[in-house]
Coordinates of C-alpha atoms and ligand atoms in Angstrom, one line a residue:
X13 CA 0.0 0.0 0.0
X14 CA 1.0 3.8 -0.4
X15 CA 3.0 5.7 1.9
X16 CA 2.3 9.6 1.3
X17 CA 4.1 12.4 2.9
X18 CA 2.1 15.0 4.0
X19 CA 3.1 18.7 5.6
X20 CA 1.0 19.6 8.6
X21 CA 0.4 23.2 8.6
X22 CA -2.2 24.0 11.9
X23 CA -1.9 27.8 12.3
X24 CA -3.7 29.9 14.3
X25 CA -7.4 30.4 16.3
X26 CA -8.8 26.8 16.0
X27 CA -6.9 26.2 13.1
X28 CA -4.2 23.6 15.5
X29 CA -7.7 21.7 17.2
X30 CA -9.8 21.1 13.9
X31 CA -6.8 19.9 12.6
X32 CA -5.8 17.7 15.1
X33 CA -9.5 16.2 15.1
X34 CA -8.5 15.5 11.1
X35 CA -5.1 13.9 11.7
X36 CA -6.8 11.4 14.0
X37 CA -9.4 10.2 11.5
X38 CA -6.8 10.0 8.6
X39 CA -4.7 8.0 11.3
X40 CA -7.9 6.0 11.5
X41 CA -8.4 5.8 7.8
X42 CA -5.1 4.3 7.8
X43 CA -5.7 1.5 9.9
X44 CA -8.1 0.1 8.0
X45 CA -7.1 0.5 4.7
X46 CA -3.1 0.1 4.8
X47 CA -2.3 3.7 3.9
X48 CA 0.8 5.0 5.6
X49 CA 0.8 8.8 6.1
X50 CA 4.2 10.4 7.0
X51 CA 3.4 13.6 8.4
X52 CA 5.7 16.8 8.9
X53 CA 4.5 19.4 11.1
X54 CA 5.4 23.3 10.5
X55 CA 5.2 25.8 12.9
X56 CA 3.5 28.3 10.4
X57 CA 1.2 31.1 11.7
X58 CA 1.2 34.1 14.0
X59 CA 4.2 33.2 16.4
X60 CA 6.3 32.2 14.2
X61 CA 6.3 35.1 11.4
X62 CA 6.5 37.5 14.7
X63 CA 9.5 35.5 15.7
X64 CA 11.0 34.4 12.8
X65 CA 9.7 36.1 9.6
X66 CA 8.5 39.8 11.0
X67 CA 9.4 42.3 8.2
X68 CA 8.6 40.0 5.8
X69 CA 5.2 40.6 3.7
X70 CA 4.2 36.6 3.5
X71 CA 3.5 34.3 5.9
X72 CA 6.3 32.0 4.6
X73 CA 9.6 32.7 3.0
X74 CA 10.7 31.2 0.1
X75 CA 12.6 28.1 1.6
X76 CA 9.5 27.1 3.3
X77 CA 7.5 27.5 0.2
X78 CA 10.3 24.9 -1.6
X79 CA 9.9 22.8 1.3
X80 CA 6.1 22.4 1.5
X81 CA 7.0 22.0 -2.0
X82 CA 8.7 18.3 -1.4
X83 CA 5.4 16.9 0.2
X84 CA 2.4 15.1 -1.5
X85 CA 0.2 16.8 -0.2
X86 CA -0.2 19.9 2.8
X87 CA -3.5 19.7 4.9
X88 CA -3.8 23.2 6.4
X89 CA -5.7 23.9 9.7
X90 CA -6.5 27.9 9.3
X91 CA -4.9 31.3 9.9
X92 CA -5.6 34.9 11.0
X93 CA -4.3 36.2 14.2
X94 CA -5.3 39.8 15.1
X95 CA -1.2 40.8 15.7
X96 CA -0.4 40.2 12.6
X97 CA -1.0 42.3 9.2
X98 CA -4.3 40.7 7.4
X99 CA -2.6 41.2 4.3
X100 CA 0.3 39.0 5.2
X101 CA -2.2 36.3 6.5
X102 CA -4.5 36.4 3.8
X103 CA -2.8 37.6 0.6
X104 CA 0.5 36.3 1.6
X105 CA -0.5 32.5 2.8
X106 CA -3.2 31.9 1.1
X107 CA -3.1 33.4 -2.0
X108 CA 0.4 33.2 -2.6
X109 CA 0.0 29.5 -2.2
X110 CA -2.0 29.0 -4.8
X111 CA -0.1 30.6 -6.9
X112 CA 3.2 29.5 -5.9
X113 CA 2.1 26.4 -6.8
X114 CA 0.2 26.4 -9.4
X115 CA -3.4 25.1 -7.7
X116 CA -5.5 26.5 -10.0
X117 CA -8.5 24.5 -9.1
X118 CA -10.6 25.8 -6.0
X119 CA -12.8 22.4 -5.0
X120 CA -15.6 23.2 -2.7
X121 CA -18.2 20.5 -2.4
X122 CA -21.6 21.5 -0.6
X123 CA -23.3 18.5 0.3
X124 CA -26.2 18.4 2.7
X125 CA -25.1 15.1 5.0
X126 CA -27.0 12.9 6.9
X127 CA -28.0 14.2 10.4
X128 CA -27.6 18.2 9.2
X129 CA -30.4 20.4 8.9
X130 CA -30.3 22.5 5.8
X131 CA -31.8 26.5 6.8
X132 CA -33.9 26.0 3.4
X133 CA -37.0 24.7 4.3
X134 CA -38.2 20.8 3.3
X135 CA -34.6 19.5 2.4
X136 CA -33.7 15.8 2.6
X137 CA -30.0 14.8 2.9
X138 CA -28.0 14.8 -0.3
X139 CA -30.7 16.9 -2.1
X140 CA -28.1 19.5 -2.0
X141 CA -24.7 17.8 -3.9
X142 CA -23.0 20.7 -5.5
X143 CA -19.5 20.2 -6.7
X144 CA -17.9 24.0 -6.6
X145 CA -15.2 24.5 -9.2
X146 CA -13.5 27.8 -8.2
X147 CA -10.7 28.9 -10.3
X148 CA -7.9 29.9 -8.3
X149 CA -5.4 32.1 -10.0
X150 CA -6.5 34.3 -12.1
X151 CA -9.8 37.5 -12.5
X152 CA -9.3 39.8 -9.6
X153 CA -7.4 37.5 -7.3
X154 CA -4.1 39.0 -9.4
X155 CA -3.4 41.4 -7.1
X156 CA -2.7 44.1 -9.9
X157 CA -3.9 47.4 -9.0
X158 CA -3.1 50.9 -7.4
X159 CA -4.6 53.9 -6.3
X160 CA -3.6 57.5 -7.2
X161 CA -3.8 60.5 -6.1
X162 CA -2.3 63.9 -7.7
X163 CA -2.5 65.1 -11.1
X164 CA -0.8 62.8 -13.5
X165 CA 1.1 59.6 -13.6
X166 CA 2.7 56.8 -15.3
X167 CA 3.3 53.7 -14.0
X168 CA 3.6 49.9 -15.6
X169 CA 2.1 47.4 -13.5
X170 CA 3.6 43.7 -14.4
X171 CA 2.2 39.9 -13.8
X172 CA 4.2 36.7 -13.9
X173 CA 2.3 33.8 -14.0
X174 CA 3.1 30.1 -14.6
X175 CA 1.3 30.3 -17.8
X176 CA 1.9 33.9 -19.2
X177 CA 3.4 37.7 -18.4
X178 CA 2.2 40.5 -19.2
X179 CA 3.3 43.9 -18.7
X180 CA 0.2 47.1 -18.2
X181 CA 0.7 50.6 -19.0
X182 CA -1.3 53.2 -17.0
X183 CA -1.8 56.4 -17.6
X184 CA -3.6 58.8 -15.6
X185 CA -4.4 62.3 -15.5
X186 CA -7.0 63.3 -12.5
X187 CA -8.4 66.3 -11.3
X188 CA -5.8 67.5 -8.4
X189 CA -7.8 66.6 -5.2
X190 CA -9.2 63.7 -6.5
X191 CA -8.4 60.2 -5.9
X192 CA -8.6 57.0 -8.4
X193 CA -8.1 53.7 -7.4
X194 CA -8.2 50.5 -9.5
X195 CA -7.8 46.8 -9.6
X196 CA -7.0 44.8 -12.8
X197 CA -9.3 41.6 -13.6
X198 CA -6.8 38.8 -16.3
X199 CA -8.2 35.9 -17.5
X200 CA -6.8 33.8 -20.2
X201 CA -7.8 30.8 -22.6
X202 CA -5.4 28.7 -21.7
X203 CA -6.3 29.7 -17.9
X204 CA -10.3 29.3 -18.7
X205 CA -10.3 26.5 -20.5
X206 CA -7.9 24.4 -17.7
X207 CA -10.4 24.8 -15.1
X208 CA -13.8 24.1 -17.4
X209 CA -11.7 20.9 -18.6
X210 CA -11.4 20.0 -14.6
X211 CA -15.0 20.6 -13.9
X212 CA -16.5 19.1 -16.7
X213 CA -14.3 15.7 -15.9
X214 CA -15.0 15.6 -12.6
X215 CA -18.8 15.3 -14.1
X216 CA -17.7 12.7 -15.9
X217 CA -16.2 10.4 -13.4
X218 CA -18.8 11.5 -10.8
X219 CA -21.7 10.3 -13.4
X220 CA -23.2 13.4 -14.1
X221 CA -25.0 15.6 -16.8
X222 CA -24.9 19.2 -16.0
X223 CA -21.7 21.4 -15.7
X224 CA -23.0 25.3 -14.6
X225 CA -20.6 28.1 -16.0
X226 CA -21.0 30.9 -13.7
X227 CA -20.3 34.3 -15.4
X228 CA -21.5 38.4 -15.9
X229 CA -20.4 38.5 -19.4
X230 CA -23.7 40.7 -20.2
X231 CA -21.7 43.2 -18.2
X232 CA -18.1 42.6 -17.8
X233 CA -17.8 41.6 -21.5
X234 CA -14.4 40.8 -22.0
X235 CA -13.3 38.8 -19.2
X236 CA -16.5 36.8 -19.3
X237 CA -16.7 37.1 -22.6
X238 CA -13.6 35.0 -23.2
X239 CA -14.3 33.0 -20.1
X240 CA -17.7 31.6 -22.1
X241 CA -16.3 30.9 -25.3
X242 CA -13.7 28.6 -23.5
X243 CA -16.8 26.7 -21.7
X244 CA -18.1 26.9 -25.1
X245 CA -15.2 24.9 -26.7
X246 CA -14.2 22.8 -24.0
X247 CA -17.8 21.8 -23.4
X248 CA -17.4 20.0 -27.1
X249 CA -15.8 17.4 -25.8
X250 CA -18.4 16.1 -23.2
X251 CA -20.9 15.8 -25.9
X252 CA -23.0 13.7 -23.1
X253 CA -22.7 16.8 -20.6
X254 CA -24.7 19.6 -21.2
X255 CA -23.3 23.1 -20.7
X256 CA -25.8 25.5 -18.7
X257 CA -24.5 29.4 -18.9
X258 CA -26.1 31.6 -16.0
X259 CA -25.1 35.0 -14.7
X260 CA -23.8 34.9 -11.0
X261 CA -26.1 37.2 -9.5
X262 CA -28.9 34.8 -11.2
X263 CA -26.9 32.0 -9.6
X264 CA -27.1 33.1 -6.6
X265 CA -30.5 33.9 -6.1
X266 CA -31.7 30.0 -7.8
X267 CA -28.8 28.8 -5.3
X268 CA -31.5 29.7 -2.7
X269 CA -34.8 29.1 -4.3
X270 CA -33.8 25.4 -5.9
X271 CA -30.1 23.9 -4.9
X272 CA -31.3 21.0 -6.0
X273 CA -30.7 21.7 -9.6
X274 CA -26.8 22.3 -9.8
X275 CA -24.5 19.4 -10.1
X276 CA -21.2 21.3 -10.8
X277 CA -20.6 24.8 -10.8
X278 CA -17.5 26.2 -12.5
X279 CA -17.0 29.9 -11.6
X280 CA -14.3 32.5 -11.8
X281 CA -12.3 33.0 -8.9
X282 CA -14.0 35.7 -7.3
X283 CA -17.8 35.1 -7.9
X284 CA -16.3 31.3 -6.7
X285 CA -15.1 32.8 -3.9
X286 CA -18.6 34.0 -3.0
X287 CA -21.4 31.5 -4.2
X288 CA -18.9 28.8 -2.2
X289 CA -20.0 30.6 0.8
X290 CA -23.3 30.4 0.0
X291 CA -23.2 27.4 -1.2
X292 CA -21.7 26.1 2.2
X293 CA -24.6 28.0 4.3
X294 CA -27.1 26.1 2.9
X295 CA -25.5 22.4 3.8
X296 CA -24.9 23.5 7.4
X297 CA -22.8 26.3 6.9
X298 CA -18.7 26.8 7.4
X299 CA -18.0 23.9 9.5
X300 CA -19.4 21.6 6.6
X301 CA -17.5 23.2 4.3
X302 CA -13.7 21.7 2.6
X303 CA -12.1 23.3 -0.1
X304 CA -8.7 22.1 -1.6
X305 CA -6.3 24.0 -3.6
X306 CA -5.1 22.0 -6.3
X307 CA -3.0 21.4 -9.2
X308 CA -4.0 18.6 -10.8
X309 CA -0.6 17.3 -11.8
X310 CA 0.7 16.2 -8.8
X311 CA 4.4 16.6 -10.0
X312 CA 3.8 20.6 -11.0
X313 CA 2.7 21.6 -7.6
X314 CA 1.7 20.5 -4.0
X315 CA -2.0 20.8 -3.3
X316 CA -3.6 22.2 -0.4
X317 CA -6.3 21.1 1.7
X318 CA -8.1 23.2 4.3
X319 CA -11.7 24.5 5.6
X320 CA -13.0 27.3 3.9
X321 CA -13.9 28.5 7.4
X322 CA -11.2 30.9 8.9
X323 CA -9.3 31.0 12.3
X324 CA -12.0 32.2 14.4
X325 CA -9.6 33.5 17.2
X326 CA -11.9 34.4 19.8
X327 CA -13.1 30.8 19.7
X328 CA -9.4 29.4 19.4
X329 CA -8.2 26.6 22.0
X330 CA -11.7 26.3 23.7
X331 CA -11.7 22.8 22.2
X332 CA -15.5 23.4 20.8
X333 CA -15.3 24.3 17.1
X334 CA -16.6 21.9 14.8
X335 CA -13.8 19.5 12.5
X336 CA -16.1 18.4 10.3
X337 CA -14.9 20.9 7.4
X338 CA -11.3 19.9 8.1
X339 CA -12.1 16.1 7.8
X340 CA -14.0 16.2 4.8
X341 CA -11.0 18.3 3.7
X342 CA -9.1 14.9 4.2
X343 CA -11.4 13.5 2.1
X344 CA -10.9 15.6 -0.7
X345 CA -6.8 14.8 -0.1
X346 CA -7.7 11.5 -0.1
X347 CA -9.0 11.1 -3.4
X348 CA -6.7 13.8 -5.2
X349 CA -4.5 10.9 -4.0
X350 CA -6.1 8.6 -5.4
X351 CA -7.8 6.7 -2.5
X352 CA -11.2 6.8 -3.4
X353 CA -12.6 4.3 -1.2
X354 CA -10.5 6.0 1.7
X355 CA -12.2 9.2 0.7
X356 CA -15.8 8.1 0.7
X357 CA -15.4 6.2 4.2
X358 CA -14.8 9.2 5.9
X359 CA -17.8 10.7 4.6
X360 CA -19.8 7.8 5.6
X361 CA -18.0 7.5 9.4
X362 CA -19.0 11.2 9.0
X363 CA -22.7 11.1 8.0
X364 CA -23.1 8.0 10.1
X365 CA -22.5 9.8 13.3
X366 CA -24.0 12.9 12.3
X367 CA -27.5 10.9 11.6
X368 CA -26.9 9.3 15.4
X369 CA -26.9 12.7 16.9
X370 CA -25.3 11.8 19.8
X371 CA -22.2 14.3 18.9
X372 CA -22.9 17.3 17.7
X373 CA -21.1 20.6 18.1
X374 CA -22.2 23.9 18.8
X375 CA -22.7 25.3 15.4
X376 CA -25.5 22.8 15.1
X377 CA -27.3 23.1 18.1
X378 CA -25.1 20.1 20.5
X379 CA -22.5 20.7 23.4
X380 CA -19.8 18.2 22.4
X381 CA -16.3 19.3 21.9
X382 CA -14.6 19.4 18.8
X383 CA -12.3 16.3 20.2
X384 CA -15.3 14.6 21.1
X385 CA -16.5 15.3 17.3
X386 CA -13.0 13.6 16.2
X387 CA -12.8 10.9 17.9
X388 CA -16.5 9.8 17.4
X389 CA -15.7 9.7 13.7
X390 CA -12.7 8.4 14.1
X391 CA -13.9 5.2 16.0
X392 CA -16.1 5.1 13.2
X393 CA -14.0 4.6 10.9
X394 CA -12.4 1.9 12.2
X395 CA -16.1 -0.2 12.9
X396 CA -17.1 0.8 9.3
X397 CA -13.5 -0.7 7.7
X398 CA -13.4 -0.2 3.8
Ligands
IPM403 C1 -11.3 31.9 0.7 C2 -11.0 33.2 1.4 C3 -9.7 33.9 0.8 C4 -10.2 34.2 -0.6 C5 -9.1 35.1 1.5 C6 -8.9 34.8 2.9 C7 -7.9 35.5 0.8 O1 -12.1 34.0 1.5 O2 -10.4 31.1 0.7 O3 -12.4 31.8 0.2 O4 -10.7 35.3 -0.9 O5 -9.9 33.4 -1.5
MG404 MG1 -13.8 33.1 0.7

């Protein structure tokens, strides 16, 4: 069986205790199906940048990065910590992990479970199955943009991708007093049509017929425009998948009124960013909710695998958040391993105790601890056996 080496990064708030509570099912998982996990824990959050990277604008330096680099996989707790710049947190972890690496693929299932009580009224379990396909490194996640202020000026504002550079000249001439800020949305074919390609064969092995291209190309033509045409093309090759084209703010709105209908969703990064959200509140909200950062080619880049859900420091090391977001995270590792029948296992050890009811955590409606949450799904695990 495999042995997979896997960096360990818990960060900050409850980032370290929901992913402890993960840890211990994979451990589980492992038991019973012969996997061998070598884990490697970093230090990587709030006290170690103030004591070892302050000054620097990222959360990890280079090296690190390279190191991370060497794993198969890195399942990430959370961070955020109120003494340290947001930007560095947010910007320079997150982001700059995606696109250090290359994980252009956001994955964010919503799935109602077993034992959860959707906020929409009249929902059975599973009627809600959404696979989320976030793009990840590209639209107005580029982090090109500048504000100005003063009469006139030039500046050239560049972007080095994996896949492409390009260079923008800006010009400006402003009434004196004024102030003009902007932000630069990039998108490319190649860029598109990579992520369409993901979502529409992950229909494919997941048996299904619909693939949703999110978009506001009625609107922002360009960047949507060209983002449609690549569904367009790409959709070509499924011929037994049919392409459905709706505008976000559409989406969102029939996201409430009939879940039901979407099977996957494929959405640039930022309108992904927010319809995941939504799409996670109405399966239980953020602690039902994993996302993993991925490059598909394992050899081009280490994916990532976290809850979408953030540090929540004023609830961290109480011991009572929920881990259910980080261990369907695992989940999602899992099969981007490979380990499919690893992967659904801990969604059944998961649904199963969910339906029981005897271990619930606070965020829906129980007392148990978030240890208490673990270890219950843990154990099992371990009864259920692949
Ligand atoms: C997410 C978060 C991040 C994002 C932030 C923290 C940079 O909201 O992972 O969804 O906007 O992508
Ligand atoms: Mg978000």
């Amino acid at each position: 069986m495999a042995t997979y080496s896997v960096a360990l990064i818990p960060g900050d708030g409850i980032g370290p205790e929901v992913l402890r509570e993960g840890k211990k099912v994979m451990d589980a998982v492992a038991q019973v199906t012969g996997i061998t996990w070598k884990w490697t824990e970093y230090p990587y959050g709030a006290e170690h940048w103030l004591k070892h990277r302050k000054g620097l604008p990222t959360l990890f330096s280079e090296e690190d990065m390279a190191g991370l680099g060497k794993h198969d996989a890195v399942y990430f707790g959370a961070v955020g910590d109120p003494r340290v710049p947001e930007s560095v947190e947010q910007a320079g972890a997150l982001l700059w992990m995606r696109f250090y690496f290359d994980q252009y693929i956001n994955l964010r299932p919503a799935k109602l479970l077993r034992g959860v009580a959707s906020p929409l009224a009249n929902k059975k379990p599973h009627d809600i199955n959404i696979l989320v396909v976030r793009e990840n490194s590209e639209d107005f996640y580029i982090g090109l943009g500048a504000r100005h202020s003063g009469r006139k000026s030039k500046q050239t504002l560049e972007l080095k991708r994996a896949l492409y550079q390009a260079r923008f000249n800006v010009d400006i001439d402003l009434d004196p007093g004024d102030e003009l800020a902007y932000q630069i949305g990039a998108m490319t074919a190649k860029g598109a049509e990579r992520v369409l390609r993901y979502g529409f064969e992950l229909a494919k092995k997941k048996k299904l017929t619909r693939v949703t291209a999110v978009h506001k190309a009625n609107v922002l033509t360009k960047i949507y425009g060209l983002w449609l045409e690549a569904a367009e093309r790409v959709a070509k090759e499924y011929p037994g998948i049919e392409l459905e084209e709706t505008i976000v703010d559409a989406t969102a709105m029939w996201l409430v009124r009939r879940p039901e209908w979407f099977q996957v969703i494929v959405a640039p990064n930022m309108f992904g960013d927010i319809l995941s959200d939504l799409a996670a509140s109405t399966v239980g909200g953020m602690g039902f909710a994993p996302g993993g950062n991925i490059n598909p080619n394992r050899k081009a880049g280490v994916s990532m695998f976290e809850p979408i859900h953030g540090s929540a420091p004023k609830h961290g090391g109480l011991n009572k958040a929920n881990p259910i977001a980080t261990i369907l995270a695992g989940k999602l590792m899992l099969e981007h391993l490979g380990e499919d029948r690893a992967a659904e296992l801990v969604e059944q050890a998961t649904e199963d105790v969910l339906e029981a009811g005897k271990v619930r955590t606070y965020d829906v409606g129980g007392t148990s601890s978030c240890s208490a949450m673990g270890d219950a799904i843990a154990e099992r695990v371990l009864q259920l056996r692949p």
